[in-house]
PDB file of C-alpha atoms in Angstrom:
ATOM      1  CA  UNK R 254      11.413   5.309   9.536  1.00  0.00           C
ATOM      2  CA  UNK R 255      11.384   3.124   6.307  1.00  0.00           C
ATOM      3  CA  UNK R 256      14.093   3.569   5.253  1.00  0.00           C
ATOM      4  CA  UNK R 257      12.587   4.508   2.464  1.00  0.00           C
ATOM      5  CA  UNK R 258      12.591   8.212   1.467  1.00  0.00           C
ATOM      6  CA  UNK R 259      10.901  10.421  -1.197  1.00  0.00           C
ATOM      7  CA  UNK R 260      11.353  13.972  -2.516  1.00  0.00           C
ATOM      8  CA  UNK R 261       9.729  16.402  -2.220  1.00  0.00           C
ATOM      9  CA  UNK R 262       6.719  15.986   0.582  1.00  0.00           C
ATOM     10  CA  UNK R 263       4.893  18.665  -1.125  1.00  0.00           C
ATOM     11  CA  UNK R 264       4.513  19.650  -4.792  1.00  0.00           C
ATOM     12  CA  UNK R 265       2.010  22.285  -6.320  1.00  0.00           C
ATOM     13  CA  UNK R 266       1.702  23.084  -9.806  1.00  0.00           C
ATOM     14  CA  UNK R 267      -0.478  24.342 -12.029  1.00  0.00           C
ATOM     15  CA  UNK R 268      -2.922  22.170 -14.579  1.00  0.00           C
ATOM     16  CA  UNK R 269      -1.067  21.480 -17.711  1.00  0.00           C
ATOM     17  CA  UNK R 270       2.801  21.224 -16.025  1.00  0.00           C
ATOM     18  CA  UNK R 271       4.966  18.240 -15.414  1.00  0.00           C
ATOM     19  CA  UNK R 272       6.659  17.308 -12.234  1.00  0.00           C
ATOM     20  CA  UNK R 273       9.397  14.311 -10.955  1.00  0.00           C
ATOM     21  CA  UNK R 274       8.710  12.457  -7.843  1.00  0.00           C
ATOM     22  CA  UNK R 275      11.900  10.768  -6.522  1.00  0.00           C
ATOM     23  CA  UNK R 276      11.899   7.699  -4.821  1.00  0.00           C
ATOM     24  CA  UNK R 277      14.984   6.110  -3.054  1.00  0.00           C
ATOM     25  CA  UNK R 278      14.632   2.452  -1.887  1.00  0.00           C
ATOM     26  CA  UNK R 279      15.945   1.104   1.710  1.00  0.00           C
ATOM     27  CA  UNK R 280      19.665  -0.092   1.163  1.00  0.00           C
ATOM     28  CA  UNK R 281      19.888  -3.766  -0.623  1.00  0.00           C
ATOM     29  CA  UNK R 282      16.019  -3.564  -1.992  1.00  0.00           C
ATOM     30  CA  UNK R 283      16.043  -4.043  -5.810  1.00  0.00           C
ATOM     31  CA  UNK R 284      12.496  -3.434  -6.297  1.00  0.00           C
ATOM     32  CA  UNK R 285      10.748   0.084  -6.305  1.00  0.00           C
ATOM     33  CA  UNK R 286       6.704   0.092  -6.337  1.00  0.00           C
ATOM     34  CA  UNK R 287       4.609   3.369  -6.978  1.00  0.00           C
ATOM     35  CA  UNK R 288       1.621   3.792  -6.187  1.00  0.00           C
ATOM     36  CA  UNK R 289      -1.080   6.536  -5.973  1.00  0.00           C
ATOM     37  CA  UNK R 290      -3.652   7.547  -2.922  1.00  0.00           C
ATOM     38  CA  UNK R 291      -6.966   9.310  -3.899  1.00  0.00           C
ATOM     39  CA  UNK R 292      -9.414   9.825  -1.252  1.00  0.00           C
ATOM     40  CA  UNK R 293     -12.320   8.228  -3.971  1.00  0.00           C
ATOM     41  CA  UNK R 294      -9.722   5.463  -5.322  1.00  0.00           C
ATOM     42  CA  UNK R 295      -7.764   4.583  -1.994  1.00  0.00           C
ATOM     43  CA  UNK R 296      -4.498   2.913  -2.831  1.00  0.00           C
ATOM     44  CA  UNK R 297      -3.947   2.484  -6.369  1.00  0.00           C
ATOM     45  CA  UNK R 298      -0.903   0.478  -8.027  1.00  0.00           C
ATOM     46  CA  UNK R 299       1.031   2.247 -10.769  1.00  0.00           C
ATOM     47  CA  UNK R 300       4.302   0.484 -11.870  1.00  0.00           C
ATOM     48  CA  UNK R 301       7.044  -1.376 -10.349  1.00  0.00           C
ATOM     49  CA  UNK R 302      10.527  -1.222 -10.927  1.00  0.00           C
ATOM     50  CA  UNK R 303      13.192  -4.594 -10.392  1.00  0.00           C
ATOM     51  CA  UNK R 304      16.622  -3.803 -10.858  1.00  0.00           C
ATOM     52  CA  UNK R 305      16.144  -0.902 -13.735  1.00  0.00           C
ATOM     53  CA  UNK R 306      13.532  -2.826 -15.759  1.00  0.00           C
ATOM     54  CA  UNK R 307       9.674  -2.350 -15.420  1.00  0.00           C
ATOM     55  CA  UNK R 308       8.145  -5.465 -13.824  1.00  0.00           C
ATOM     56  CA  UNK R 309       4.478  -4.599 -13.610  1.00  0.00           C
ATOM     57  CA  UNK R 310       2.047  -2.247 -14.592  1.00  0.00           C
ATOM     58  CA  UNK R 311      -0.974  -1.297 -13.004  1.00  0.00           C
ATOM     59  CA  UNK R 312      -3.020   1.520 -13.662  1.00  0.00           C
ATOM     60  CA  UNK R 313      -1.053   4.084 -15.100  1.00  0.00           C
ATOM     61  CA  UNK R 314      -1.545   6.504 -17.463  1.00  0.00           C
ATOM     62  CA  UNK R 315       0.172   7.046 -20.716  1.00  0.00           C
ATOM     63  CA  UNK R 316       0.678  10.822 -19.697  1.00  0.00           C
ATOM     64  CA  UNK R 317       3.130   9.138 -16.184  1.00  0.00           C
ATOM     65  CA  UNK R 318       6.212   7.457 -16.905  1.00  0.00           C
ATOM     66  CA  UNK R 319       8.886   5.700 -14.247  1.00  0.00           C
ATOM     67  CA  UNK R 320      12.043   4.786 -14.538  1.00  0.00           C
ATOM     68  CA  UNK R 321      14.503   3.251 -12.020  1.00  0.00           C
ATOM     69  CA  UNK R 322      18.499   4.347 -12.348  1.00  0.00           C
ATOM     70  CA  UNK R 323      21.557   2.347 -12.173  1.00  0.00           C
ATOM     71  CA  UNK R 324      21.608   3.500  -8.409  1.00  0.00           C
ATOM     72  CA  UNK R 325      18.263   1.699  -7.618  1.00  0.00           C
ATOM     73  CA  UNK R 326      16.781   5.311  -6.958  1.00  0.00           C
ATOM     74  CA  UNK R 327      13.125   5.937  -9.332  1.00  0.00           C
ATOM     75  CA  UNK R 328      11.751   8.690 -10.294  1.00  0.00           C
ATOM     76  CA  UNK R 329       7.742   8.860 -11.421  1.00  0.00           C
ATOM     77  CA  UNK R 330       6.925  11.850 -14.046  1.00  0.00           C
ATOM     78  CA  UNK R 331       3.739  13.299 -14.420  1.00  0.00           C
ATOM     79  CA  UNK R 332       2.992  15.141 -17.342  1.00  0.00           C
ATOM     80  CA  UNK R 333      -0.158  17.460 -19.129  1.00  0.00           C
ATOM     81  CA  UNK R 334      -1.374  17.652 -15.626  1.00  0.00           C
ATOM     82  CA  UNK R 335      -5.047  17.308 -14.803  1.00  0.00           C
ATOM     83  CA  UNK R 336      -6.491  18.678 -11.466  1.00  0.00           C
ATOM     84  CA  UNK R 337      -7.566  15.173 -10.682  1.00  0.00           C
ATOM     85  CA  UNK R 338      -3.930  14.400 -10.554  1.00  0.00           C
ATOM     86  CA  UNK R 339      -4.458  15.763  -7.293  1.00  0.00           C
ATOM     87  CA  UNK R 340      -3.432  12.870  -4.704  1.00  0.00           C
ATOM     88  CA  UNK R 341      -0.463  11.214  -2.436  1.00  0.00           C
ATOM     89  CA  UNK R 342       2.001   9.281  -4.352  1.00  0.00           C
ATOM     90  CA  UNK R 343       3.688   6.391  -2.451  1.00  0.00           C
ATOM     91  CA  UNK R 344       6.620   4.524  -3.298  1.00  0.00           C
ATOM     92  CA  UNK R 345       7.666   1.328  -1.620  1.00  0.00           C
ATOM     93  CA  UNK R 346      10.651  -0.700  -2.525  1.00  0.00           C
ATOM     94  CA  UNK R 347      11.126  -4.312  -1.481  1.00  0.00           C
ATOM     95  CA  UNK R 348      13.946  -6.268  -1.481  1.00  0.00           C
ATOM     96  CA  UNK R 349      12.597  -8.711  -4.454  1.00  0.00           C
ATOM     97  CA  UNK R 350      11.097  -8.514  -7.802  1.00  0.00           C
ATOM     98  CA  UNK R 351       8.386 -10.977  -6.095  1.00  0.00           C
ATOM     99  CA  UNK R 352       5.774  -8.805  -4.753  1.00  0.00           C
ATOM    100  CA  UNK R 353       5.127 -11.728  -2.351  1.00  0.00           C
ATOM    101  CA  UNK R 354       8.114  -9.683  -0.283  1.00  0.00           C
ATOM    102  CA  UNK R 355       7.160  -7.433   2.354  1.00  0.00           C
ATOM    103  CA  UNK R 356       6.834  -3.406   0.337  1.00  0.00           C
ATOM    104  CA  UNK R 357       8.571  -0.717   2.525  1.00  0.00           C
ATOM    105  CA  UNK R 358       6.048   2.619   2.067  1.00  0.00           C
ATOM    106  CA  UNK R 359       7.935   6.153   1.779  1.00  0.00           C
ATOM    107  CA  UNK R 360       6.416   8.897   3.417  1.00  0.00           C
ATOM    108  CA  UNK R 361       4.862  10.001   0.244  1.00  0.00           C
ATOM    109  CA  UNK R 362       4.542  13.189  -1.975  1.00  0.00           C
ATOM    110  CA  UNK R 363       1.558  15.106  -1.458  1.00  0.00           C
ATOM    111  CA  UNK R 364       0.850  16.898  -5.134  1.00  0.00           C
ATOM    112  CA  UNK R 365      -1.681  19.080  -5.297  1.00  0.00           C
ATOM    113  CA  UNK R 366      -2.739  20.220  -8.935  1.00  0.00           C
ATOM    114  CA  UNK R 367      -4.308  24.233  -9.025  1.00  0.00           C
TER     115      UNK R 367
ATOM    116  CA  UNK E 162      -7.909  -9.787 -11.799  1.00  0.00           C
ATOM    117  CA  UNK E 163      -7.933  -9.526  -8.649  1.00  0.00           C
ATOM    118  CA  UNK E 164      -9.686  -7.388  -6.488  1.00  0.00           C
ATOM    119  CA  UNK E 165     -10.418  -6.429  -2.737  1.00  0.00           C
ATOM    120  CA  UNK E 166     -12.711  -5.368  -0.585  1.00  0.00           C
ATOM    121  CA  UNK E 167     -13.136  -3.489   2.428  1.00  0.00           C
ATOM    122  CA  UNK E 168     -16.611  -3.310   3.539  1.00  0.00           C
ATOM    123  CA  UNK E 169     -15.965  -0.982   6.325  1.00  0.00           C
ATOM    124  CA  UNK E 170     -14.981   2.414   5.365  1.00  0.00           C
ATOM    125  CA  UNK E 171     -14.670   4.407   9.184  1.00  0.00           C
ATOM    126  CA  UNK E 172     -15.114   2.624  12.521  1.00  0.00           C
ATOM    127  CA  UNK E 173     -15.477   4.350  15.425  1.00  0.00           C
ATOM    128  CA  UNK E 174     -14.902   2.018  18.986  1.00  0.00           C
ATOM    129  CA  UNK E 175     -13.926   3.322  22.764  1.00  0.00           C
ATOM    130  CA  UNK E 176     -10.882   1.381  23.802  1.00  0.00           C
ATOM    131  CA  UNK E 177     -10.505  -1.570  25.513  1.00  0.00           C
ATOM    132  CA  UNK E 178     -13.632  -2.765  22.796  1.00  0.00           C
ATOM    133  CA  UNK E 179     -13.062  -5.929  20.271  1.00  0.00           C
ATOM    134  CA  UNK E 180     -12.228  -5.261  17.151  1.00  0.00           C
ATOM    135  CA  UNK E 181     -12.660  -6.740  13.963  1.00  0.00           C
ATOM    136  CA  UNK E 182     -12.108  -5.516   9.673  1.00  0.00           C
ATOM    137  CA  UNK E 183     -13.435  -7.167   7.054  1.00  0.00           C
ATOM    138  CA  UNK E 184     -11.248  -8.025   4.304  1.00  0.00           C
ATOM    139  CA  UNK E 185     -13.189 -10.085   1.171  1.00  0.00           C
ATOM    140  CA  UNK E 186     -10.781 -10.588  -2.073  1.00  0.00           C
ATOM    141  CA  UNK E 187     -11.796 -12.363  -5.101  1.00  0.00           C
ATOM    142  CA  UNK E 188      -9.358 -14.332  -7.029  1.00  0.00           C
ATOM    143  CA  UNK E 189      -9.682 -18.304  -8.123  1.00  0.00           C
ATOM    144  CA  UNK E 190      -6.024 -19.433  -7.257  1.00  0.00           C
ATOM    145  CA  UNK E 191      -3.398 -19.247  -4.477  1.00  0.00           C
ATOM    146  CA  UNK E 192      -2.876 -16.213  -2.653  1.00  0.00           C
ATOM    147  CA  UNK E 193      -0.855 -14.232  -0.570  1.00  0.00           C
ATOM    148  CA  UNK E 194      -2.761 -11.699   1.828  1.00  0.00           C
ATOM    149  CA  UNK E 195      -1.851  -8.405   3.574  1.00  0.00           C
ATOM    150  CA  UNK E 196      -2.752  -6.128   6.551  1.00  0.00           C
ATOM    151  CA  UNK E 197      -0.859  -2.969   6.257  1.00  0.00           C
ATOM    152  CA  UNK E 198      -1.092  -0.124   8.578  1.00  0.00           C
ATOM    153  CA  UNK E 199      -0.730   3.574   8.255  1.00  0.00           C
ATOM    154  CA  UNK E 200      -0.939   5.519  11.377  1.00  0.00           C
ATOM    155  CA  UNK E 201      -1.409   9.465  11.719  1.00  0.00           C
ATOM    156  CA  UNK E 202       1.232  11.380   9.655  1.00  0.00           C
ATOM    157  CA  UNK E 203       3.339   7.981   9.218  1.00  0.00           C
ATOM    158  CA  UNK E 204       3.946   5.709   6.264  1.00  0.00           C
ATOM    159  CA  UNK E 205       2.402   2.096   5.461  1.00  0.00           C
ATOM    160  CA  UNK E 206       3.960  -0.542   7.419  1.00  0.00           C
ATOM    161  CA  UNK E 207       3.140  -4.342   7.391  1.00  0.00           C
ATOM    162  CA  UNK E 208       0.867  -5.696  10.440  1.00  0.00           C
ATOM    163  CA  UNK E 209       0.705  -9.094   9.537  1.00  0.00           C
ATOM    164  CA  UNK E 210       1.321 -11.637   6.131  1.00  0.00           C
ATOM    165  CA  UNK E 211      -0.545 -15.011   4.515  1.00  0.00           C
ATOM    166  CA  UNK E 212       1.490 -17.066   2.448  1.00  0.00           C
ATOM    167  CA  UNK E 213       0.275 -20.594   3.490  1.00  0.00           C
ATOM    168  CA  UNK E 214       0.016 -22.627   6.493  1.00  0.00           C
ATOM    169  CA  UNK E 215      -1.718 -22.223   9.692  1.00  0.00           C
ATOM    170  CA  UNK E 216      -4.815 -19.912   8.832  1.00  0.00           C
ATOM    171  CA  UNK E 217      -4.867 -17.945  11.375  1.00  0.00           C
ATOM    172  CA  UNK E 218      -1.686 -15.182  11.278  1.00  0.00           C
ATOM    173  CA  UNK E 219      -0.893 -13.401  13.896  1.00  0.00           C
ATOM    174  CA  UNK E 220       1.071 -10.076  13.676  1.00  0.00           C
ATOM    175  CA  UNK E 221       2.503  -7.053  15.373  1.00  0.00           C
ATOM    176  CA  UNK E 222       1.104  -5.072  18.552  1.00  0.00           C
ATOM    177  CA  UNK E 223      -1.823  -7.778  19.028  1.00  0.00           C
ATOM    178  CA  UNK E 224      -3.250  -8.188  15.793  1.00  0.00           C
ATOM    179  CA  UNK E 225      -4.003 -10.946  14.085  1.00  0.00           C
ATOM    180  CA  UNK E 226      -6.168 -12.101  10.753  1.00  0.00           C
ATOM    181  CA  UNK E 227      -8.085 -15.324   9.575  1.00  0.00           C
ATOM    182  CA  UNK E 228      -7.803 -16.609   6.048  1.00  0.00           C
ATOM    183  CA  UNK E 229     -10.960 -18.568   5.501  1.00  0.00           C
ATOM    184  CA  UNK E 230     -10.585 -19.741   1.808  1.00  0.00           C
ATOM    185  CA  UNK E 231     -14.036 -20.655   1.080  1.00  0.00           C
ATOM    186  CA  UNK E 232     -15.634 -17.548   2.127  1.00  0.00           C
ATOM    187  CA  UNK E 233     -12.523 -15.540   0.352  1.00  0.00           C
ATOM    188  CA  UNK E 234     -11.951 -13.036   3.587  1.00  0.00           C
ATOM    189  CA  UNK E 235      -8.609 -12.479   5.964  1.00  0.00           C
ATOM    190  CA  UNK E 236     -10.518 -10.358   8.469  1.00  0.00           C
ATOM    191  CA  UNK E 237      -8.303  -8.610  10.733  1.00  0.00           C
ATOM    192  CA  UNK E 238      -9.190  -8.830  14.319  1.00  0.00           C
ATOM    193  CA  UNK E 239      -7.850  -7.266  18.175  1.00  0.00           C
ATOM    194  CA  UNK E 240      -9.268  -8.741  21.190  1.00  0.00           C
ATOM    195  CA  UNK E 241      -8.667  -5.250  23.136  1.00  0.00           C
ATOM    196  CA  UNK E 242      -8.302  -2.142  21.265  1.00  0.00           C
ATOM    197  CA  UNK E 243      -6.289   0.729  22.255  1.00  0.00           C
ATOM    198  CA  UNK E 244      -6.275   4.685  21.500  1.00  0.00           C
ATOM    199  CA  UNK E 245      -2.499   4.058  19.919  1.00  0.00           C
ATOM    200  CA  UNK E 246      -4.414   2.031  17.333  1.00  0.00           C
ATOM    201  CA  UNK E 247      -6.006   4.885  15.780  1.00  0.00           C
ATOM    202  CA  UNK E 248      -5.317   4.515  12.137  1.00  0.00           C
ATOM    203  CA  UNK E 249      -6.014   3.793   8.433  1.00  0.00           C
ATOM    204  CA  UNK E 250      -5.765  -0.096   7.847  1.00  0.00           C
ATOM    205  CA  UNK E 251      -5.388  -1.945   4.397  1.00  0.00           C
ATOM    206  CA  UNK E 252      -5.849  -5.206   3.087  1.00  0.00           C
ATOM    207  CA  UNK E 253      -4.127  -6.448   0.132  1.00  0.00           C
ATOM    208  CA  UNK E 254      -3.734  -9.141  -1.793  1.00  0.00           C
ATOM    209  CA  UNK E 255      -1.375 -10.725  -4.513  1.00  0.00           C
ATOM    210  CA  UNK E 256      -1.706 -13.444  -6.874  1.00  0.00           C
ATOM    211  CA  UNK E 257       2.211 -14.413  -6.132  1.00  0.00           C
ATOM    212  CA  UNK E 258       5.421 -14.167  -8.324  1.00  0.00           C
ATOM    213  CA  UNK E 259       5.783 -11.167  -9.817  1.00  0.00           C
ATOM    214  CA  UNK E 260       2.141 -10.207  -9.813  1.00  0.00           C
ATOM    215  CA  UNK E 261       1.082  -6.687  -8.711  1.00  0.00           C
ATOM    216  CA  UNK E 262      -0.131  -6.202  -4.615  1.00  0.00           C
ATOM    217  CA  UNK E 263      -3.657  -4.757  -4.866  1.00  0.00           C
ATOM    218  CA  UNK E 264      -5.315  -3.314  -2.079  1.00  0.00           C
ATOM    219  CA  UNK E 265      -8.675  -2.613  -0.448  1.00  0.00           C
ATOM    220  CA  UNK E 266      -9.698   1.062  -0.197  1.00  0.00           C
ATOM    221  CA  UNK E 267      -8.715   1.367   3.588  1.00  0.00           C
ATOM    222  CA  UNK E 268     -10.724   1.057   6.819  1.00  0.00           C
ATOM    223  CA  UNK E 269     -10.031   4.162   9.236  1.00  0.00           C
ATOM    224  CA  UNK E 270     -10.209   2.808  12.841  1.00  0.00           C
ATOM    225  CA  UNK E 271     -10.774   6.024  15.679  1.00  0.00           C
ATOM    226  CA  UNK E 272     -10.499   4.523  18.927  1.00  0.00           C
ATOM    227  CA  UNK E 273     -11.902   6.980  21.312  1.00  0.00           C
ATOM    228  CA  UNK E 274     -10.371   6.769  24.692  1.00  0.00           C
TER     229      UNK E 274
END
């Protein structure tokens, strides 16, 4: 265990809907990390979080948007869903806004588009 | 940017075999470099770190990597492998600072017993 935990492990919707993935880091980390896991694009970096402001963006799409609360926790939204949103989203948190730090993974939410 | 590769995509070795991933990255400065690990049904977890120093890193449960700057690779190697090391492994790299962690597309190790 990461300490690191995410909600919900599974999520299906139907094309067009939104969802929120919520992320809460390990107690003391400042930093949360998202990233998604497509079997064709492997491990793919979407935004990080460090101490409520966005620190980096990778590459996300205009239709997702993060934000991380005063309580450290994040939540990723997904909106106008396409079936090729299909994938596992990770979050990792770390305890600085250096991404030199060791990243603590989640277990992940599998969403699966229909 | 920065980018990584993983030339392997699924190896396949009986146990007690040598083992070794190939990580490539290309980026012109100083780097950091990552193995992660994700066993069956777990999450990502570090195996072993590059910041700077002695090249050769070693990590958890045997493993231990290479940085060899002028061919840009950290290859991962185990002398012995074991069944308990069935798993999806990741290399990753990061420019430093505040700069984003990418990683390699994963190299699924099935060590057959």
């Amino acid at each position: 265990d990461s300490g690191v935990t995410q909600t919900p492990k599974h999520l299906i919707t139907a094309t067009g809907q939104r969802v929120t993935l919520r992320c809460s880091p390990r107690s003391g980390d400042l930093s949360v990390y998202w990233y998604q896991q497509s079997l064709d694009q492997g491990l793919q970096f979407l935004i990080q979080y460090y101490n409520g402001e966005e620190r980096a963006k990778g590459n996300i799409l205009e239709r997702f948007s993060a934000q991380q609360f005063p309580d450290l926790h994040s939540e990723l939204n997904l909106s106008s869903l396409e079936l090729g949103d299909s994938a596992l989203y990770f979050c990792a948190s770390s305890v600085d806004g250096d991404s030199s730090y060791e990243q603590y993974f989640g277990p992940g939410t599998r969403l699966t588009v229909t | 940017a920065q980018s990584v590769s993983q030339h392997n995509h699924h190896v396949i070795l009986s146990e007690a075999a040598s083992l070794e991933l190939g990580c490539n990255y290309s980026y012109g400065g100083t780097v950091n470099l990552f193995w992660y690990v994700q066993y069956p049904g777990q999450h990502l977890q570090l195996l072993l770190k590059y910041f700077s120093g002695d090249p050769l890193v070693k990590g958890i449960k045997g493993f231990e990597a290479e940085f060899i700057k002028s061919k840009f690779s950290f290859n991962l190697r185990k002398p012995s492998v074991q069944w308990s090391d069935t798993a999806e492994y990741f290399c990753a790299v990061n420019a430093g600072g505040y700069q984003k962690v990418t990683f390699g597309t994963g190299t699924k190790l099935q060590v057959i017993p």
